[in-house]
Coordinates of C-alpha atoms and ligand atoms in Angstrom, one line a residue:
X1 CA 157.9 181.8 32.7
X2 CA 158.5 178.6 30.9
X3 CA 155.9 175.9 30.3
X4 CA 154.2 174.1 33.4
X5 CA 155.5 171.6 35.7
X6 CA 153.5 168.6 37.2
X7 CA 153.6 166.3 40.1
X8 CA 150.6 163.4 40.1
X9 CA 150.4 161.1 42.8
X10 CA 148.4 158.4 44.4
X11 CA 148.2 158.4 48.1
X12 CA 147.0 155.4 50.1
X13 CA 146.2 155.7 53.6
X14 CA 147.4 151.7 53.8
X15 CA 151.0 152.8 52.3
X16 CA 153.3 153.8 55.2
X17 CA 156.7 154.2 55.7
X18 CA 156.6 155.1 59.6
X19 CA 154.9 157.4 62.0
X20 CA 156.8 160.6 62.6
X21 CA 158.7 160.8 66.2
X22 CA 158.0 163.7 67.4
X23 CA 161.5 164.5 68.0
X24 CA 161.9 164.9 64.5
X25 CA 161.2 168.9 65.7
X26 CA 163.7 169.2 68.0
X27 CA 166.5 172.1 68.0
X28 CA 169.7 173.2 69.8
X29 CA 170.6 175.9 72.7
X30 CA 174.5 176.1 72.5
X31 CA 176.2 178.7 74.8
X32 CA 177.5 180.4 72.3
X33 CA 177.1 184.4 71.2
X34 CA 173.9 185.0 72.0
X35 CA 171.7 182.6 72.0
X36 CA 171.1 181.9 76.3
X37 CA 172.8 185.6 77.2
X38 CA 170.2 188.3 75.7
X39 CA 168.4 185.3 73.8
X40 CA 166.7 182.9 76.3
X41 CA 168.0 184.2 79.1
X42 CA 167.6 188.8 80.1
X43 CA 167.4 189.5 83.5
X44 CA 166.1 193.2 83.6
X45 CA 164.5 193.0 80.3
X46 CA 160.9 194.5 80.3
X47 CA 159.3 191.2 78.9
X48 CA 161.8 189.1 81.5
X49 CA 159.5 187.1 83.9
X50 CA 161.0 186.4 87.9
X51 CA 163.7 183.7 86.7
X52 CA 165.3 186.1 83.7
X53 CA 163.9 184.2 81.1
X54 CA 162.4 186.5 78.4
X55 CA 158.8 185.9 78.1
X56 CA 158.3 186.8 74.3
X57 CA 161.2 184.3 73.5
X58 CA 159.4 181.4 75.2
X59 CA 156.2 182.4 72.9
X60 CA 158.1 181.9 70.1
X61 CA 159.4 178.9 71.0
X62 CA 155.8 177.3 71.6
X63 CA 154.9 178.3 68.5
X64 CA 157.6 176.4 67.0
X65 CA 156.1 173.5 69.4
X66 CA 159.6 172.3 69.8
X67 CA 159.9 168.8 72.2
X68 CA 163.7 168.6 72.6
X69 CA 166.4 171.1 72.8
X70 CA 170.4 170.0 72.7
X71 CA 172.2 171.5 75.1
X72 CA 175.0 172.8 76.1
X73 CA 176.8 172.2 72.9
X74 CA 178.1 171.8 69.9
X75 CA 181.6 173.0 69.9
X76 CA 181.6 174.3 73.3
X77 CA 180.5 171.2 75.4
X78 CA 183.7 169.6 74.5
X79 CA 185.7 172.0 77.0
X80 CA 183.0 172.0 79.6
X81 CA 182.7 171.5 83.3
X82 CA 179.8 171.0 84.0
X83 CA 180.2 171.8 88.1
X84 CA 181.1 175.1 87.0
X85 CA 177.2 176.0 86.1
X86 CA 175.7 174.6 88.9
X87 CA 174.7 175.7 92.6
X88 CA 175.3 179.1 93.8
X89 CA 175.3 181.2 91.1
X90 CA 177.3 184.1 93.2
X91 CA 180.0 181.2 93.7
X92 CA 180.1 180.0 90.0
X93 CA 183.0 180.9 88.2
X94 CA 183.7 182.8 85.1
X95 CA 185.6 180.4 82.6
X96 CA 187.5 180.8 78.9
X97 CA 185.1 178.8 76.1
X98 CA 187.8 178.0 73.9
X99 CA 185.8 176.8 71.3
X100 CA 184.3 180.3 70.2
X101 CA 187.2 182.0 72.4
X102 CA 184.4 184.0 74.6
X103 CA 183.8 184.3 78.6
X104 CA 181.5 182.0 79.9
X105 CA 179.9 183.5 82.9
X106 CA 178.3 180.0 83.6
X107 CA 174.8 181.9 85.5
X108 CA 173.2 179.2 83.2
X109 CA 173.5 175.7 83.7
X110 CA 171.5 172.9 83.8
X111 CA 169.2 173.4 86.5
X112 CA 167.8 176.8 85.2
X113 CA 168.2 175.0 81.6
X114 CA 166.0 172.3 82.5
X115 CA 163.5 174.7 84.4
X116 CA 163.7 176.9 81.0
X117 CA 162.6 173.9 78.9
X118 CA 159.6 172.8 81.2
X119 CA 158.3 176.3 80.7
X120 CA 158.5 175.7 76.5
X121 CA 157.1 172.7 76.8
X122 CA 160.0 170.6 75.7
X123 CA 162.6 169.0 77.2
X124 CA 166.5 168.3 77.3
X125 CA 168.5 166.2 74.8
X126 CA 172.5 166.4 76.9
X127 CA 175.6 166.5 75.5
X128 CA 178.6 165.1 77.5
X129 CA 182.1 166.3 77.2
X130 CA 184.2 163.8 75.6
X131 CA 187.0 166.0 74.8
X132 CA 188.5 167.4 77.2
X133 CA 186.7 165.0 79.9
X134 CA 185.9 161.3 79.5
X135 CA 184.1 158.3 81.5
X136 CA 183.8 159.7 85.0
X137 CA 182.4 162.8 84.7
X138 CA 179.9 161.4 82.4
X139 CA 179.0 159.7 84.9
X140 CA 179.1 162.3 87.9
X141 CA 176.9 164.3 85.7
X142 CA 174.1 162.0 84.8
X143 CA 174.2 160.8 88.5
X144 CA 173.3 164.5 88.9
X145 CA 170.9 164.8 86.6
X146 CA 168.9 161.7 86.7
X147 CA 169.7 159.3 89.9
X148 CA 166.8 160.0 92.6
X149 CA 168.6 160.3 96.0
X150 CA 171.1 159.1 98.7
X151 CA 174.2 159.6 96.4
X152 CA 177.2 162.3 96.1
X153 CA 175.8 164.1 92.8
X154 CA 171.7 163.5 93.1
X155 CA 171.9 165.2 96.9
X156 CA 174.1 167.6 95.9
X157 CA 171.2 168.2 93.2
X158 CA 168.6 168.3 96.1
X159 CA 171.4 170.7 98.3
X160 CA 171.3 173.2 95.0
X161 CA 167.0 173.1 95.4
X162 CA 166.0 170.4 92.9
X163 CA 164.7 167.6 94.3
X164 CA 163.4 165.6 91.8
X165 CA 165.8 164.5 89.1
X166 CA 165.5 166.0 85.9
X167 CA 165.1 162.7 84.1
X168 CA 166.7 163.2 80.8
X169 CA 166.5 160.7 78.5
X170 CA 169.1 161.3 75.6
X171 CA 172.4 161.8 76.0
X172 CA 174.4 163.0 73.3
X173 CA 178.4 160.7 73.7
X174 CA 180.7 164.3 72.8
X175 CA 180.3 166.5 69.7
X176 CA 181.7 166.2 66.7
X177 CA 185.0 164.2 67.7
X178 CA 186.0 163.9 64.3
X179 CA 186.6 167.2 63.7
X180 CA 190.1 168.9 63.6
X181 CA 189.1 172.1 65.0
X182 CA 187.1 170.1 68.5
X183 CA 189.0 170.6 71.3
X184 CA 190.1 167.0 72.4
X185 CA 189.4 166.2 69.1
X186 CA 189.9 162.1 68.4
X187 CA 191.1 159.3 65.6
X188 CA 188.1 156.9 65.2
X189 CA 189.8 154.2 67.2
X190 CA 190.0 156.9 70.3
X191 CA 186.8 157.8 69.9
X192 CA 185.1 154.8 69.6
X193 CA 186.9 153.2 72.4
X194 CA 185.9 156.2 75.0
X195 CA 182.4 156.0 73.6
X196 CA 181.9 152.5 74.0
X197 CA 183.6 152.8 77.6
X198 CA 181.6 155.5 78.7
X199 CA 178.3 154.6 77.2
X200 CA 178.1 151.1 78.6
X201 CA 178.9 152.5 82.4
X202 CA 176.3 155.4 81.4
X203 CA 173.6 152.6 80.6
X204 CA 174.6 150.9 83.7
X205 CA 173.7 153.6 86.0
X206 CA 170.2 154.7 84.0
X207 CA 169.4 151.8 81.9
X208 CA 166.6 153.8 80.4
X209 CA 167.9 156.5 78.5
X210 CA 169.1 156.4 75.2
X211 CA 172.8 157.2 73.9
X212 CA 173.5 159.1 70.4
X213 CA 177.1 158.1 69.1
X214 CA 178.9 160.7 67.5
X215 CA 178.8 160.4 63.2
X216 CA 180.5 162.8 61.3
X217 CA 181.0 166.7 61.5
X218 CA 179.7 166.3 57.9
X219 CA 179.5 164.6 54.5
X220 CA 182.5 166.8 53.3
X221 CA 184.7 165.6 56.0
X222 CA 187.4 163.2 54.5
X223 CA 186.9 160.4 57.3
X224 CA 183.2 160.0 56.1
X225 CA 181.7 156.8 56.1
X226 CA 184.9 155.5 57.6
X227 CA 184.5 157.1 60.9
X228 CA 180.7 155.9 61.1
X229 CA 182.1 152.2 60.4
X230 CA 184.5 152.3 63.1
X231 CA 183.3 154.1 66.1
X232 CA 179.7 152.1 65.2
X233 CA 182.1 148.7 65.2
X234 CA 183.1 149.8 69.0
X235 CA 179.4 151.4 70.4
X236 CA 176.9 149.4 68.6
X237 CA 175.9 147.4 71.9
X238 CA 175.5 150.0 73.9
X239 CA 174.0 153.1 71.4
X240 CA 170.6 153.9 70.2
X241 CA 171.5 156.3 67.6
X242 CA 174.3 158.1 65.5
X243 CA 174.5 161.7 65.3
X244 CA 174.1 163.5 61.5
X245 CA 175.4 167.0 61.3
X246 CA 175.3 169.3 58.2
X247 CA 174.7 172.7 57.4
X248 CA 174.2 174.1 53.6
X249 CA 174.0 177.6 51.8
X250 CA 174.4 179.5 48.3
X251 CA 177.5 180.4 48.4
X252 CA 177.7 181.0 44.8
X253 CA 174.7 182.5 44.6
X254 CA 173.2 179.9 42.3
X255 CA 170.0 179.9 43.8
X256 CA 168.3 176.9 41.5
X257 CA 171.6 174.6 42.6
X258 CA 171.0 176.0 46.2
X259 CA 167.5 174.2 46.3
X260 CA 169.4 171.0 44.9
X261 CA 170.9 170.8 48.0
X262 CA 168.4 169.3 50.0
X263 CA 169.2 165.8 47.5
X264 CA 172.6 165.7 49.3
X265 CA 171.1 165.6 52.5
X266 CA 168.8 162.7 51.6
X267 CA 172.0 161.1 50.0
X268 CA 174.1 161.4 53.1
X269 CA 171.0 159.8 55.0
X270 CA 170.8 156.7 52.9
X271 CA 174.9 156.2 52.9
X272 CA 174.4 156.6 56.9
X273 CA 171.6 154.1 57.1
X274 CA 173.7 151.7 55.1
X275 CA 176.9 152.1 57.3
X276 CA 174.7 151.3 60.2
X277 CA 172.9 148.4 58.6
X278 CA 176.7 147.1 57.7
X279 CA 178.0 147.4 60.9
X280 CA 174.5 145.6 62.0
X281 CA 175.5 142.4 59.7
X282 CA 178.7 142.5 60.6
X283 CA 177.5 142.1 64.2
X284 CA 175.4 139.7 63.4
X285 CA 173.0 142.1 65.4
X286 CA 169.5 142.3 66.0
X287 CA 168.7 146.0 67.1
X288 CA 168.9 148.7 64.1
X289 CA 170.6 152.0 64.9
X290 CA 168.9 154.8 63.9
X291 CA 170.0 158.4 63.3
X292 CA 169.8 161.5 65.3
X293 CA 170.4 164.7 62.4
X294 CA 171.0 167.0 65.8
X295 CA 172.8 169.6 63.8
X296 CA 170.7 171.1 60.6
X297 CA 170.1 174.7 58.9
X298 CA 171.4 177.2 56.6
X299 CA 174.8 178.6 57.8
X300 CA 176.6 180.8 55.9
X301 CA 176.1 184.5 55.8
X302 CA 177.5 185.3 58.9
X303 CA 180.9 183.7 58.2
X304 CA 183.4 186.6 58.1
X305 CA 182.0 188.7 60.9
X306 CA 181.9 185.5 62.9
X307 CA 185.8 185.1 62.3
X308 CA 186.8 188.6 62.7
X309 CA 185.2 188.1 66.5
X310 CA 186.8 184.9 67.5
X311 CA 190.4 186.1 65.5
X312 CA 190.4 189.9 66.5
X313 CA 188.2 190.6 69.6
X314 CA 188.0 187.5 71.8
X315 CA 186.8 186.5 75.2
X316 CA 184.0 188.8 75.1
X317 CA 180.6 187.6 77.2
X318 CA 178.1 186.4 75.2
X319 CA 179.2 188.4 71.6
X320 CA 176.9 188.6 68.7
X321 CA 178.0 185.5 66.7
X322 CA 176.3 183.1 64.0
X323 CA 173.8 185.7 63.7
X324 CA 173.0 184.5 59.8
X325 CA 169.7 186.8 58.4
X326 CA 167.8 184.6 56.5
X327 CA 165.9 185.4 53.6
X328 CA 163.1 183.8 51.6
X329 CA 165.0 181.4 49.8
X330 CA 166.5 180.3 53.1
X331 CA 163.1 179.4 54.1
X332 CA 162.6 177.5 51.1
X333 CA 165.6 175.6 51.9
X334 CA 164.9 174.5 54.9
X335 CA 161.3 173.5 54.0
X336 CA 163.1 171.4 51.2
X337 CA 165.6 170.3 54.2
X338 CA 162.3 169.2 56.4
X339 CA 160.6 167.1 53.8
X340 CA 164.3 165.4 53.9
X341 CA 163.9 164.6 57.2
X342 CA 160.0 163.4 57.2
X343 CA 160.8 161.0 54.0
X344 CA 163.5 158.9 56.1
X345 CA 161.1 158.9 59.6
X346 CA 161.5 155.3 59.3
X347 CA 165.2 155.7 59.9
X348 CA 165.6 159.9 61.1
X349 CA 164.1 159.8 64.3
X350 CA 165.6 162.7 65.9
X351 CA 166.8 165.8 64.4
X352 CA 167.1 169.3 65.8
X353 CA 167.6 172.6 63.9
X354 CA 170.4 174.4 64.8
X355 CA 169.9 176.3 66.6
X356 CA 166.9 177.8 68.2
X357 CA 167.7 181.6 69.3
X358 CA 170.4 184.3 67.6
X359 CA 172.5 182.0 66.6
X360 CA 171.7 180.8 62.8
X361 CA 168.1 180.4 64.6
X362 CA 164.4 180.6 63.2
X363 CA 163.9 183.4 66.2
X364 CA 165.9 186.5 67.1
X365 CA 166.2 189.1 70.0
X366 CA 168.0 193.0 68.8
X367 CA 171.2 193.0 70.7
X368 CA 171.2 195.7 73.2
X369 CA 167.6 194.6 74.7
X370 CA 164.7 194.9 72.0
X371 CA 162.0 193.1 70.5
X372 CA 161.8 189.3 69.4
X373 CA 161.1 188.2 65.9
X374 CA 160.7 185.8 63.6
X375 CA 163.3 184.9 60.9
X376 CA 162.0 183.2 57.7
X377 CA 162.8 180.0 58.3
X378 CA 160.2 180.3 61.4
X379 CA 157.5 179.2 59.0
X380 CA 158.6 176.1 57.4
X381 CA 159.4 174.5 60.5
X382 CA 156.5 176.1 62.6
X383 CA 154.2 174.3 59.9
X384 CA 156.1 171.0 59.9
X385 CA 156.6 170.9 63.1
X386 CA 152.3 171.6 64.2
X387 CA 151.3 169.3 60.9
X388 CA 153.8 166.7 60.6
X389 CA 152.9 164.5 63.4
X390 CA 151.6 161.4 62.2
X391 CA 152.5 158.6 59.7
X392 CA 154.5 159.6 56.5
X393 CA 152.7 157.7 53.4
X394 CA 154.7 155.9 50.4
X395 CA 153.0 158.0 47.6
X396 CA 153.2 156.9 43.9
X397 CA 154.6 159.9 41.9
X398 CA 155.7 160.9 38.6
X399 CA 157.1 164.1 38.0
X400 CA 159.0 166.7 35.7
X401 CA 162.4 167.4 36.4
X402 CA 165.1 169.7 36.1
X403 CA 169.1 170.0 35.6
X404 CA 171.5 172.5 38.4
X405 CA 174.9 173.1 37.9
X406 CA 175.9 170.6 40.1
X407 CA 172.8 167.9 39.9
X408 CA 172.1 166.1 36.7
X409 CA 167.9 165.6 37.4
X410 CA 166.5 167.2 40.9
X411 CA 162.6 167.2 41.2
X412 CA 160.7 170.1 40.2
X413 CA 158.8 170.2 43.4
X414 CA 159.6 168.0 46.5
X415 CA 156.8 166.9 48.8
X416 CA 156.6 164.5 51.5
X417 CA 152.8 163.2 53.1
X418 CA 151.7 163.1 56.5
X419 CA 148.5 161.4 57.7
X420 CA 146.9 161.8 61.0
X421 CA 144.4 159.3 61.8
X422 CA 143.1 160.8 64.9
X423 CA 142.9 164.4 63.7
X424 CA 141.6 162.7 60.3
X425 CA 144.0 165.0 58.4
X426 CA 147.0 164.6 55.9
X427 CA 149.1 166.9 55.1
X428 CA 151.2 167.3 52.1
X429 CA 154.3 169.5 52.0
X430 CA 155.4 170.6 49.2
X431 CA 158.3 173.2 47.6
X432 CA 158.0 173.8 44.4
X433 CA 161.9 174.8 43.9
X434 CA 161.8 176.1 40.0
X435 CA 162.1 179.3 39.9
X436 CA 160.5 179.7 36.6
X437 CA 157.9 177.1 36.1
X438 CA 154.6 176.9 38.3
X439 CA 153.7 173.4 38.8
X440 CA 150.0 171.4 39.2
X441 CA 149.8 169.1 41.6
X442 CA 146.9 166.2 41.1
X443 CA 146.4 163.7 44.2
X444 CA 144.7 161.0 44.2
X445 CA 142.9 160.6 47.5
X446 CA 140.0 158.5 47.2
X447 CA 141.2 156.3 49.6
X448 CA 140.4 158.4 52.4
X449 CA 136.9 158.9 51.6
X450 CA 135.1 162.3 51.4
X451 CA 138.1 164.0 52.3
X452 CA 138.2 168.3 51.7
X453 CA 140.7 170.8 51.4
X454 CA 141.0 172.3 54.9
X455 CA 143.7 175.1 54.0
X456 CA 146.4 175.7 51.6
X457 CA 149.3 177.9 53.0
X458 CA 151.4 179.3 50.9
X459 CA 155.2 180.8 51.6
X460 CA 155.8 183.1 48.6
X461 CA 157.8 186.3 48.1
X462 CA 159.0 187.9 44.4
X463 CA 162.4 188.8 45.7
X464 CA 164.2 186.0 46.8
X465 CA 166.8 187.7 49.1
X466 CA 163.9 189.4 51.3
X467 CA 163.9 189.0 55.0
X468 CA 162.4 189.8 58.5
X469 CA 163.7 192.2 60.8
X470 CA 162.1 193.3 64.0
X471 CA 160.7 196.0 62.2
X472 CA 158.7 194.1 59.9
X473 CA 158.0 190.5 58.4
X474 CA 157.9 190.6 55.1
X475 CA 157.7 187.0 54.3
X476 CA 155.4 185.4 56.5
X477 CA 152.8 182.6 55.2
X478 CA 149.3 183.3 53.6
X479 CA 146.1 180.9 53.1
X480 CA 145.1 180.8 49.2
X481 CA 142.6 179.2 47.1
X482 CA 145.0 177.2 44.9
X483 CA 143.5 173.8 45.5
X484 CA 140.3 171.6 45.5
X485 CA 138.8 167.8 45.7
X486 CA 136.7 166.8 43.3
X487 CA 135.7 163.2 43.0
X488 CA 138.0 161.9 45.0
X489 CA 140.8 163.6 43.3
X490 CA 143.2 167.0 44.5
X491 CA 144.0 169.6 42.2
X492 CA 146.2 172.0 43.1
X493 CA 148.6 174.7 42.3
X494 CA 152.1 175.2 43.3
X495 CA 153.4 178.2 42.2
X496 CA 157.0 178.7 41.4
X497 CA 159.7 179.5 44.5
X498 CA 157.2 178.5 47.1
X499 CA 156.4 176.2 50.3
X500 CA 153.1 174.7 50.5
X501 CA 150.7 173.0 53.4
X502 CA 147.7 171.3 51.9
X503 CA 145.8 170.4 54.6
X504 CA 143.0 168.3 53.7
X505 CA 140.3 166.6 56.0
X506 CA 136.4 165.7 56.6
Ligands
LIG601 O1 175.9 175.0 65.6 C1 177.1 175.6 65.5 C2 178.3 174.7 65.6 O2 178.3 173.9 64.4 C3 178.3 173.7 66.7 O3 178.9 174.1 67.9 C4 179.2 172.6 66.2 O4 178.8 171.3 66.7 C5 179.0 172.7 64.7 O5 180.2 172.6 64.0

């Protein structure tokens, strides 16, 4: 172990950056592998309840306390009709997803998606097909979902047994129209024109909801910031939000540069930001656009299988793909990924963890019609997600530091704040992301008063490749005595390679 790190702060409750949206928490269903077939959705399953949908899954969902789920898509909304997955179910047909070149059996659509979510407790952020669809069907489908009565598509919603609208407020313009590999994929100009087009008819029908314009695939991708500029230049009027997506992993097996990563997330949210607030001056405009990070996690272990599927043995119903194990330092990373997130809630206000079930998702089902578990990165976003609501402080810090291969000085530890004034609680996350070097933590806190430590949950595990399987969790979160208030002041301790909730309070 080399010598001690240390993070000091001052917290003032009178320091804010913003309150947290709760939508910060959200996640993704895609039909893809299987995450809605023998993940959300089992008829004949022992745990199943009278609509198919597994009962133990939908636990582990409120636990995650999720409030909006993407959905259909990712990759495969962009070949999708919608018609297909509604009414009947006997008379719905079977269709080729050519995104991840499997059968689509289409016995879930939106209504049984939307009667799913009510039962989590969350509800539906939409995706429209832009790729191989455009204006019109955007259209039909939100006249579906969202009009009241007395039209073509909201009775033929009441003839298929719904007859209140499903009132979804955000719509999602395509996904990931940059990207070579999307099916309809478009230039900037293309996309930004169809965007604009179908977004200001979109508003026209349901002035209330709210419209996320499609950014790019991903920092790497070579059209980034351009694309942002342009399509931005053609939707500002008529958007709320542009979309983020990015997905990291060690690769090289490098885990100290691994937990760097999270600095080129916060990176590629500040050079967002600015391309909005550019295309905001250039506007001369008055409304900010804000950012929706709808795609975020670790993806990469599952790569190779995942391509020997789609390349080899295609057009199979609901195949096991994406199905990344995570271990511990997974769940470090995407604690490090979540303090991202929370530290721009002035500007982040959506983001959703992709995805939610088997497919490079926090819970998992055993293919063949097992148990339900929790993967690592459960934790991190089950504690974010329950303790994160509230308003993120502007701490004073100083800090030690480090060097990774590939980033010069990274924090030892990263940690956002969260204060609740109702509950009377902050929280402060924290990851201390040395792997060598335990680091104290000193707060001061004595604006807040007589404040105590409530808990101190700890994520820790010696081997850093550990994981959970349905037989076992073996990294699962603890409550230590590693911190105290005395005099107004915090003193904690954050040992090396782990995620930490301080939760302090009257
Ligand atoms: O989440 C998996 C895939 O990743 C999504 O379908 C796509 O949007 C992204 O490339």
């Amino acid at each position: 172990m080399s010598e001690m790190g240390r993070i000091k702060m001052v917290l003032d409750k009178d320091y804010q950056l913003s309150e947290v949206d709760k939508r910060l928490f959200g996640s993704f269903i895609e039909h893809l592998g299987r995450a809605v077939y023998d993940g959300i959705y089992q008829p004949g399953h022992p745990l199943s309840d009278e609509d198919g949908f597994r009962k133990d899954v939908m636990d582990l969902v409120r636990e995650l306390n999720v409030p909006i789920i993407r959905y259909p898509g990712g990759n495969f909304v962009s070949g999708f009709r919608w018609e297909d997955s509604v009414g009947p179910r006997d008379r719905r047909p079977k269709r080729l997803d050519l995104a991840w070149r499997s059968t689509e059996s289409n016995q879930i659509g939106i209504q049984e998606f939307s009667k799913w979510t009510k039962k989590v407790d969350s509800s539906v952020m939409m995706a429209v097909n832009l790729g191989t669809r455009g204006v019109q069907d955007a259209l039909n489908l939100l006249e579906y979902c969202n009009h009241p009565a007395g039209t073509r598509y909201s009775d033929l919603r009441i003839a298929h047994g719904d007859r209140d609208p499903y009132d979804i407020k955000v719509w999602c313009l395509g996904n990931e129209m940059d990207g070579p590999w999307q099916i309809g994929h478009k230039t900037a100009e293309e996309y930004g024109r169809l965007a604009e087009e179908t977004a200001k008819a979109m508003k026209l029908i349901d002035p209330g909801i709210e419209l996320v314009s499609c950014g790019s695939s991903n920092v790497d991708m070579p059209t980034f910031p351009e694309w942002e500029a342009t399509t931005l230049e053609h939707t500002y009027d008529y958007v709320d939000y542009v979309s983020m997506h990015n997905y990291y992993g060690n690769r090289d097996n490098d885990t100290v540069d691994y937990l760097a990563g999270s600095d080129d997330m916060d990176r590629f949210i500040r050079t967002v930001i600015a391309t909005c607030d550019y295309v905001k001056a250039k506007k001369r405009g008055k409304k900010d656009i804000n950012l929706s990070f709808d795609e975020w996690n670790v993806w990469f272990h599952s790569n190779e299988e995942d391509d020997d599927i789609m390349q080899n043995h295609p057009w199979q119903h609901h195949p096991s793909l994406l199905e990344d194990q995570y271990n511990f330092e997974d769940a470090l990373m995407v604690g490090l990924l979540l303090i991202t997130l929370m530290k721009h809630a002035d500007r982040v206000k959506m983001a959703c963890l992709a995805q939610l079930v088997n497919v490079i998702a926090p819970i998992m089902t055993e293919a063949g019609g097992g148990k339900s578990y929790r993967q690592t990165i459960f934790y991190p976003f089950m504690h974010a997600s329950t303790y994160g609501r509230g308003i993120v402080l502007v701490p004073s810090i100083h800090q030690t530091r480090h060097a990774t291969k590939n980033h010069d000085e990274v924090t030892d530890c990263e940690s956002v704040v969260v204060y609740n004034p109702e509950k009377e609680e902050i929280s402060i996350f924290a990851v201390n992301r040395t792997l060598d070097k335990d680091v104290e933590l000193e707060a001061d806190i004595r604006s807040f008063g007589d404040y105590k430590v409530r808990e101190h949950i700890v994520l820790e595990h010696d081997d850093l490749k550990a994981v959970n399987t349905a037989l076992g969790e073996q990294v699962a979160p603890k409550i230590v005595q590693q911190s105290k208030v005395e005099d107004g002041v915090l003193t904690g301790l954050l040992h090396r390679a782990s995620w930490n909730v301080i939760r302090l309070g009257k």
